[in-house]
């Protein structure tokens, strides 16, 4: 209890320091209060609160106002002694398709880099908030859970997936890097599965997510109302009681024989290589020797991705394996800011244009080949920001990572 009181006192002082910052940057003037509240709904129960992502027409793609609202809600719920635990859910067929990259693309096209930086700041701060959250958290990941959609849910205590859940980190396919904590959680998957998922953007279903540790519970979509009803009646913050309640309506998972997780030894053999070029050569050899569909598909995915993204992403995952969550987020923020500055390449804007705006699916990557991507180009994305630009400021002195 004493720890909790000290924690709240420190948090209140931080609120005073950041109040003005939130007013001018976390709530852009193009978003009204009603729009913000509509995009993230709130549901209150006797001893819990739920945030509900509510942009179904946009697959719950995350915007700055949405994530800023999540930050404010979660901070207030954490301090409220009448709230025992918190949930995150969604409306529509997607939990979240990730960051609203089309909005980021439009910002960059209009020369508005600062708004994009504010988005990354707000997003990564929420990921850290959830990763250090004082209360039990339950994320119901029903539907598409891509990129930053995973980032805003995976750091929590419980992650429930369904037969409709699909996870992926497809950022390399649009000329970016897996972010929002991806270099932390992907690097901690079994073997070199994280490198495989990050570089190929390959999808996992709910069963596979439980099998590899990305999710804690699996349930058929039809049982979600029963889980919801059960949790709404709980009057406790006891994690064991919450876990048992989730397990009560859960299902055992059995990997399909065609699952890529059945190929984990081959994945390790190929994706444990030191460079992207060596990974490609190992995949080519694997495809010839085993005639396996997974290796052929992986080769195709790698050839479609931005060469620069592949090299930056591989280094990010490898560094993340030895870093705590706060260090991963600080590095990812540096990478994202350096990326959108376009000092090295315009691949992010080009990838979004080709796949999501014009939809010609023919991005013109620059550099065009792995051979053209120099070590200096890769290192540039990991370099400290200029002195005039602040690094990501996480409250590490107050919030201690539990991950």
mmCIF file of C-alpha atoms in Angstrom, residues 48-271:
data_model
loop_
_atom_site.group_PDB
_atom_site.id
_atom_site.type_symbol
_atom_site.label_atom_id
_atom_site.label_comp_id
_atom_site.label_asym_id
_atom_site.label_seq_id
_atom_site.Cartn_x
_atom_site.Cartn_y
_atom_site.Cartn_z
ATOM 1 C CA UNK A 48 -13.460 -2.601 -13.833
ATOM 2 C CA UNK A 49 -13.285 -0.274 -16.824
ATOM 3 C CA UNK A 50 -13.020 -1.096 -20.517
ATOM 4 C CA UNK A 51 -11.599 0.935 -23.384
ATOM 5 C CA UNK A 52 -13.208 0.035 -26.712
ATOM 6 C CA UNK A 53 -11.449 0.877 -29.982
ATOM 7 C CA UNK A 54 -14.207 2.230 -32.193
ATOM 8 C CA UNK A 55 -13.038 3.130 -35.702
ATOM 9 C CA UNK A 56 -14.392 -0.006 -37.398
ATOM 10 C CA UNK A 57 -14.530 1.592 -40.870
ATOM 11 C CA UNK A 58 -10.779 2.234 -40.600
ATOM 12 C CA UNK A 59 -10.039 -1.160 -39.001
ATOM 13 C CA UNK A 60 -9.412 0.695 -35.734
ATOM 14 C CA UNK A 61 -6.228 2.230 -37.126
ATOM 15 C CA UNK A 62 -4.602 4.291 -34.380
ATOM 16 C CA UNK A 63 -4.398 8.080 -34.497
ATOM 17 C CA UNK A 64 -2.755 10.561 -32.129
ATOM 18 C CA UNK A 65 -6.059 11.579 -30.475
ATOM 19 C CA UNK A 66 -6.996 7.926 -29.925
ATOM 20 C CA UNK A 67 -3.732 7.016 -28.223
ATOM 21 C CA UNK A 68 -3.714 10.276 -26.234
ATOM 22 C CA UNK A 69 -7.182 9.405 -24.935
ATOM 23 C CA UNK A 70 -6.000 5.915 -23.992
ATOM 24 C CA UNK A 71 -3.117 7.489 -22.066
ATOM 25 C CA UNK A 72 -5.433 9.776 -20.119
ATOM 26 C CA UNK A 73 -7.978 7.054 -19.399
ATOM 27 C CA UNK A 74 -5.408 4.515 -18.244
ATOM 28 C CA UNK A 75 -3.640 7.038 -16.032
ATOM 29 C CA UNK A 76 -6.898 8.023 -14.330
ATOM 30 C CA UNK A 77 -8.023 4.398 -13.932
ATOM 31 C CA UNK A 78 -4.702 3.427 -12.451
ATOM 32 C CA UNK A 79 -5.094 6.067 -9.731
ATOM 33 C CA UNK A 80 -8.736 5.204 -8.974
ATOM 34 C CA UNK A 81 -8.876 2.831 -5.965
ATOM 35 C CA UNK A 82 -12.415 1.790 -6.938
ATOM 36 C CA UNK A 83 -11.149 0.173 -10.157
ATOM 37 C CA UNK A 84 -9.548 -3.239 -9.764
ATOM 38 C CA UNK A 85 -8.626 -4.133 -13.338
ATOM 39 C CA UNK A 86 -8.848 -2.797 -16.886
ATOM 40 C CA UNK A 87 -9.850 -4.286 -20.250
ATOM 41 C CA UNK A 88 -9.273 -3.310 -23.869
ATOM 42 C CA UNK A 89 -11.673 -4.449 -26.594
ATOM 43 C CA UNK A 90 -12.763 -3.488 -30.083
ATOM 44 C CA UNK A 91 -15.786 -2.923 -32.275
ATOM 45 C CA UNK A 92 -15.650 -4.301 -35.820
ATOM 46 C CA UNK A 93 -13.686 -7.066 -37.502
ATOM 47 C CA UNK A 94 -10.288 -5.706 -36.478
ATOM 48 C CA UNK A 95 -8.886 -5.252 -33.006
ATOM 49 C CA UNK A 96 -6.525 -2.762 -34.641
ATOM 50 C CA UNK A 97 -4.758 -2.729 -37.988
ATOM 51 C CA UNK A 98 -1.972 -0.707 -36.372
ATOM 52 C CA UNK A 99 -0.957 2.908 -36.858
ATOM 53 C CA UNK A 100 -2.986 5.024 -39.262
ATOM 54 C CA UNK A 101 -0.112 5.108 -41.724
ATOM 55 C CA UNK A 102 -2.191 6.851 -44.402
ATOM 56 C CA UNK A 103 -2.584 9.826 -42.059
ATOM 57 C CA UNK A 104 1.160 9.744 -41.389
ATOM 58 C CA UNK A 105 1.755 9.572 -45.142
ATOM 59 C CA UNK A 106 -0.452 12.634 -45.710
ATOM 60 C CA UNK A 107 1.392 14.524 -42.969
ATOM 61 C CA UNK A 108 4.735 13.781 -44.587
ATOM 62 C CA UNK A 109 3.478 14.685 -48.061
ATOM 63 C CA UNK A 110 2.379 18.051 -46.650
ATOM 64 C CA UNK A 111 5.737 18.572 -44.954
ATOM 65 C CA UNK A 112 4.211 18.156 -41.503
ATOM 66 C CA UNK A 113 6.856 15.987 -39.875
ATOM 67 C CA UNK A 114 6.210 17.290 -36.361
ATOM 68 C CA UNK A 115 2.688 15.840 -36.140
ATOM 69 C CA UNK A 116 4.088 12.453 -37.081
ATOM 70 C CA UNK A 117 6.713 12.723 -34.337
ATOM 71 C CA UNK A 118 3.983 13.592 -31.829
ATOM 72 C CA UNK A 119 2.112 10.458 -32.887
ATOM 73 C CA UNK A 120 5.139 8.242 -32.235
ATOM 74 C CA UNK A 121 5.801 9.953 -28.887
ATOM 75 C CA UNK A 122 2.202 9.456 -27.771
ATOM 76 C CA UNK A 123 2.046 5.864 -28.998
ATOM 77 C CA UNK A 124 5.311 4.706 -27.443
ATOM 78 C CA UNK A 125 4.510 6.392 -24.132
ATOM 79 C CA UNK A 126 1.254 4.457 -23.964
ATOM 80 C CA UNK A 127 3.048 1.193 -24.750
ATOM 81 C CA UNK A 128 5.373 1.906 -21.830
ATOM 82 C CA UNK A 129 2.458 2.872 -19.592
ATOM 83 C CA UNK A 130 0.791 -0.473 -20.290
ATOM 84 C CA UNK A 131 4.058 -2.368 -19.901
ATOM 85 C CA UNK A 132 4.464 -0.901 -16.415
ATOM 86 C CA UNK A 133 0.783 -0.835 -15.466
ATOM 87 C CA UNK A 134 -0.005 -1.207 -11.781
ATOM 88 C CA UNK A 135 -3.294 -3.075 -12.287
ATOM 89 C CA UNK A 136 -4.206 -6.304 -14.099
ATOM 90 C CA UNK A 137 -5.004 -5.740 -17.780
ATOM 91 C CA UNK A 138 -7.031 -7.927 -20.135
ATOM 92 C CA UNK A 139 -6.846 -7.371 -23.910
ATOM 93 C CA UNK A 140 -9.505 -9.132 -25.986
ATOM 94 C CA UNK A 141 -7.816 -9.404 -29.388
ATOM 95 C CA UNK A 142 -10.739 -10.357 -31.612
ATOM 96 C CA UNK A 143 -9.865 -9.848 -35.282
ATOM 97 C CA UNK A 144 -6.902 -8.323 -37.098
ATOM 98 C CA UNK A 145 -4.110 -7.357 -34.699
ATOM 99 C CA UNK A 146 -1.344 -5.772 -36.749
ATOM 100 C CA UNK A 147 1.705 -3.679 -35.902
ATOM 101 C CA UNK A 148 0.950 -1.015 -33.303
ATOM 102 C CA UNK A 149 -2.339 -2.782 -32.542
ATOM 103 C CA UNK A 150 -0.190 -5.470 -30.960
ATOM 104 C CA UNK A 151 1.976 -2.803 -29.355
ATOM 105 C CA UNK A 152 -0.896 -1.272 -27.382
ATOM 106 C CA UNK A 153 -2.087 -4.659 -26.077
ATOM 107 C CA UNK A 154 0.776 -7.163 -25.788
ATOM 108 C CA UNK A 155 2.546 -5.505 -22.812
ATOM 109 C CA UNK A 156 -0.534 -6.100 -20.630
ATOM 110 C CA UNK A 157 -0.947 -9.072 -18.288
ATOM 111 C CA UNK A 158 -3.577 -11.115 -20.177
ATOM 112 C CA UNK A 159 -4.087 -11.404 -23.933
ATOM 113 C CA UNK A 160 -7.151 -13.314 -25.102
ATOM 114 C CA UNK A 161 -7.304 -14.382 -28.749
ATOM 115 C CA UNK A 162 -10.077 -16.044 -30.735
ATOM 116 C CA UNK A 163 -10.640 -18.095 -33.855
ATOM 117 C CA UNK A 164 -10.905 -14.753 -35.707
ATOM 118 C CA UNK A 165 -7.595 -13.296 -34.484
ATOM 119 C CA UNK A 166 -4.831 -12.682 -37.021
ATOM 120 C CA UNK A 167 -1.487 -11.187 -35.981
ATOM 121 C CA UNK A 168 1.242 -9.724 -38.183
ATOM 122 C CA UNK A 169 3.981 -7.091 -38.230
ATOM 123 C CA UNK A 170 3.958 -6.107 -41.927
ATOM 124 C CA UNK A 171 5.957 -2.886 -41.613
ATOM 125 C CA UNK A 172 8.899 -4.006 -43.777
ATOM 126 C CA UNK A 173 6.430 -4.505 -46.620
ATOM 127 C CA UNK A 174 5.563 -0.786 -46.503
ATOM 128 C CA UNK A 175 9.108 0.489 -46.107
ATOM 129 C CA UNK A 176 9.148 0.943 -42.321
ATOM 130 C CA UNK A 177 10.215 -1.081 -39.266
ATOM 131 C CA UNK A 178 8.188 -3.046 -36.680
ATOM 132 C CA UNK A 179 7.754 -0.577 -33.834
ATOM 133 C CA UNK A 180 5.612 0.156 -30.742
ATOM 134 C CA UNK A 181 7.677 -2.331 -28.751
ATOM 135 C CA UNK A 182 7.899 -4.971 -31.493
ATOM 136 C CA UNK A 183 11.680 -5.252 -31.148
ATOM 137 C CA UNK A 184 11.073 -6.187 -27.502
ATOM 138 C CA UNK A 185 8.350 -8.845 -27.796
ATOM 139 C CA UNK A 186 9.399 -10.335 -31.149
ATOM 140 C CA UNK A 187 12.981 -10.819 -29.990
ATOM 141 C CA UNK A 188 11.735 -12.864 -27.028
ATOM 142 C CA UNK A 189 9.813 -15.427 -29.063
ATOM 143 C CA UNK A 190 11.183 -18.987 -29.310
ATOM 144 C CA UNK A 191 14.366 -19.312 -31.348
ATOM 145 C CA UNK A 192 14.453 -16.958 -34.325
ATOM 146 C CA UNK A 193 10.712 -16.833 -34.873
ATOM 147 C CA UNK A 194 10.790 -13.084 -34.177
ATOM 148 C CA UNK A 195 13.189 -12.429 -37.045
ATOM 149 C CA UNK A 196 11.014 -14.534 -39.334
ATOM 150 C CA UNK A 197 7.817 -12.659 -38.452
ATOM 151 C CA UNK A 198 9.458 -9.227 -38.568
ATOM 152 C CA UNK A 199 11.152 -9.682 -41.936
ATOM 153 C CA UNK A 200 8.390 -11.549 -43.785
ATOM 154 C CA UNK A 201 5.316 -9.943 -42.206
ATOM 155 C CA UNK A 202 3.824 -13.441 -42.090
ATOM 156 C CA UNK A 203 0.560 -13.932 -40.205
ATOM 157 C CA UNK A 204 -0.191 -16.057 -37.148
ATOM 158 C CA UNK A 205 -3.653 -17.171 -36.066
ATOM 159 C CA UNK A 206 -4.963 -17.278 -32.514
ATOM 160 C CA UNK A 207 -3.865 -20.851 -31.859
ATOM 161 C CA UNK A 208 -0.345 -20.088 -33.054
ATOM 162 C CA UNK A 209 -0.211 -16.956 -30.892
ATOM 163 C CA UNK A 210 -0.943 -19.002 -27.774
ATOM 164 C CA UNK A 211 1.524 -21.702 -28.823
ATOM 165 C CA UNK A 212 4.422 -19.256 -29.198
ATOM 166 C CA UNK A 213 3.558 -17.139 -26.151
ATOM 167 C CA UNK A 214 2.147 -14.007 -27.756
ATOM 168 C CA UNK A 215 -1.270 -14.710 -26.196
ATOM 169 C CA UNK A 216 -2.258 -16.142 -22.816
ATOM 170 C CA UNK A 217 -5.759 -17.490 -23.536
ATOM 171 C CA UNK A 218 -7.737 -18.787 -26.515
ATOM 172 C CA UNK A 219 -11.512 -18.749 -26.860
ATOM 173 C CA UNK A 220 -14.005 -19.097 -29.673
ATOM 174 C CA UNK A 221 -15.473 -15.753 -30.691
ATOM 175 C CA UNK A 222 -18.956 -16.969 -29.713
ATOM 176 C CA UNK A 223 -17.841 -17.262 -26.098
ATOM 177 C CA UNK A 224 -16.665 -13.678 -25.737
ATOM 178 C CA UNK A 225 -20.028 -12.456 -24.374
ATOM 179 C CA UNK A 226 -19.753 -15.078 -21.622
ATOM 180 C CA UNK A 227 -16.218 -13.949 -20.793
ATOM 181 C CA UNK A 228 -17.418 -10.356 -20.749
ATOM 182 C CA UNK A 229 -20.292 -11.178 -18.423
ATOM 183 C CA UNK A 230 -18.061 -13.179 -16.108
ATOM 184 C CA UNK A 231 -15.454 -10.411 -15.838
ATOM 185 C CA UNK A 232 -18.110 -7.736 -15.309
ATOM 186 C CA UNK A 233 -19.191 -9.466 -12.089
ATOM 187 C CA UNK A 234 -15.733 -9.710 -10.550
ATOM 188 C CA UNK A 235 -15.110 -7.574 -7.485
ATOM 189 C CA UNK A 236 -11.408 -8.262 -7.156
ATOM 190 C CA UNK A 237 -8.011 -7.319 -8.548
ATOM 191 C CA UNK A 238 -6.630 -10.770 -7.756
ATOM 192 C CA UNK A 239 -4.801 -11.901 -10.892
ATOM 193 C CA UNK A 240 -5.437 -15.569 -10.090
ATOM 194 C CA UNK A 241 -9.193 -15.012 -9.994
ATOM 195 C CA UNK A 242 -9.086 -13.067 -13.277
ATOM 196 C CA UNK A 243 -6.961 -15.747 -14.923
ATOM 197 C CA UNK A 244 -9.279 -18.528 -13.745
ATOM 198 C CA UNK A 245 -12.255 -16.602 -15.074
ATOM 199 C CA UNK A 246 -10.646 -16.351 -18.492
ATOM 200 C CA UNK A 247 -9.661 -20.028 -18.437
ATOM 201 C CA UNK A 248 -13.221 -21.020 -17.539
ATOM 202 C CA UNK A 249 -14.372 -20.132 -21.058
ATOM 203 C CA UNK A 250 -11.113 -20.918 -22.797
ATOM 204 C CA UNK A 251 -10.301 -23.705 -25.200
ATOM 205 C CA UNK A 252 -7.311 -25.992 -25.537
ATOM 206 C CA UNK A 253 -5.191 -25.261 -28.578
ATOM 207 C CA UNK A 254 -3.721 -27.755 -31.016
ATOM 208 C CA UNK A 255 -1.391 -26.667 -33.774
ATOM 209 C CA UNK A 256 -2.394 -27.653 -37.278
ATOM 210 C CA UNK A 257 0.187 -29.807 -39.034
ATOM 211 C CA UNK A 258 0.505 -27.114 -41.709
ATOM 212 C CA UNK A 259 1.331 -24.408 -39.147
ATOM 213 C CA UNK A 260 4.585 -22.580 -39.739
ATOM 214 C CA UNK A 261 5.409 -23.204 -36.073
ATOM 215 C CA UNK A 262 5.883 -26.844 -37.007
ATOM 216 C CA UNK A 263 8.827 -25.615 -39.091
ATOM 217 C CA UNK A 264 10.595 -23.923 -36.193
ATOM 218 C CA UNK A 265 13.839 -25.872 -36.650
ATOM 219 C CA UNK A 266 14.044 -24.833 -40.290
ATOM 220 C CA UNK A 267 13.126 -21.255 -39.378
ATOM 221 C CA UNK A 268 15.922 -21.182 -36.808
ATOM 222 C CA UNK A 269 18.401 -22.566 -39.333
ATOM 223 C CA UNK A 270 17.560 -19.871 -41.881
ATOM 224 C CA UNK A 271 16.813 -16.825 -39.734
#
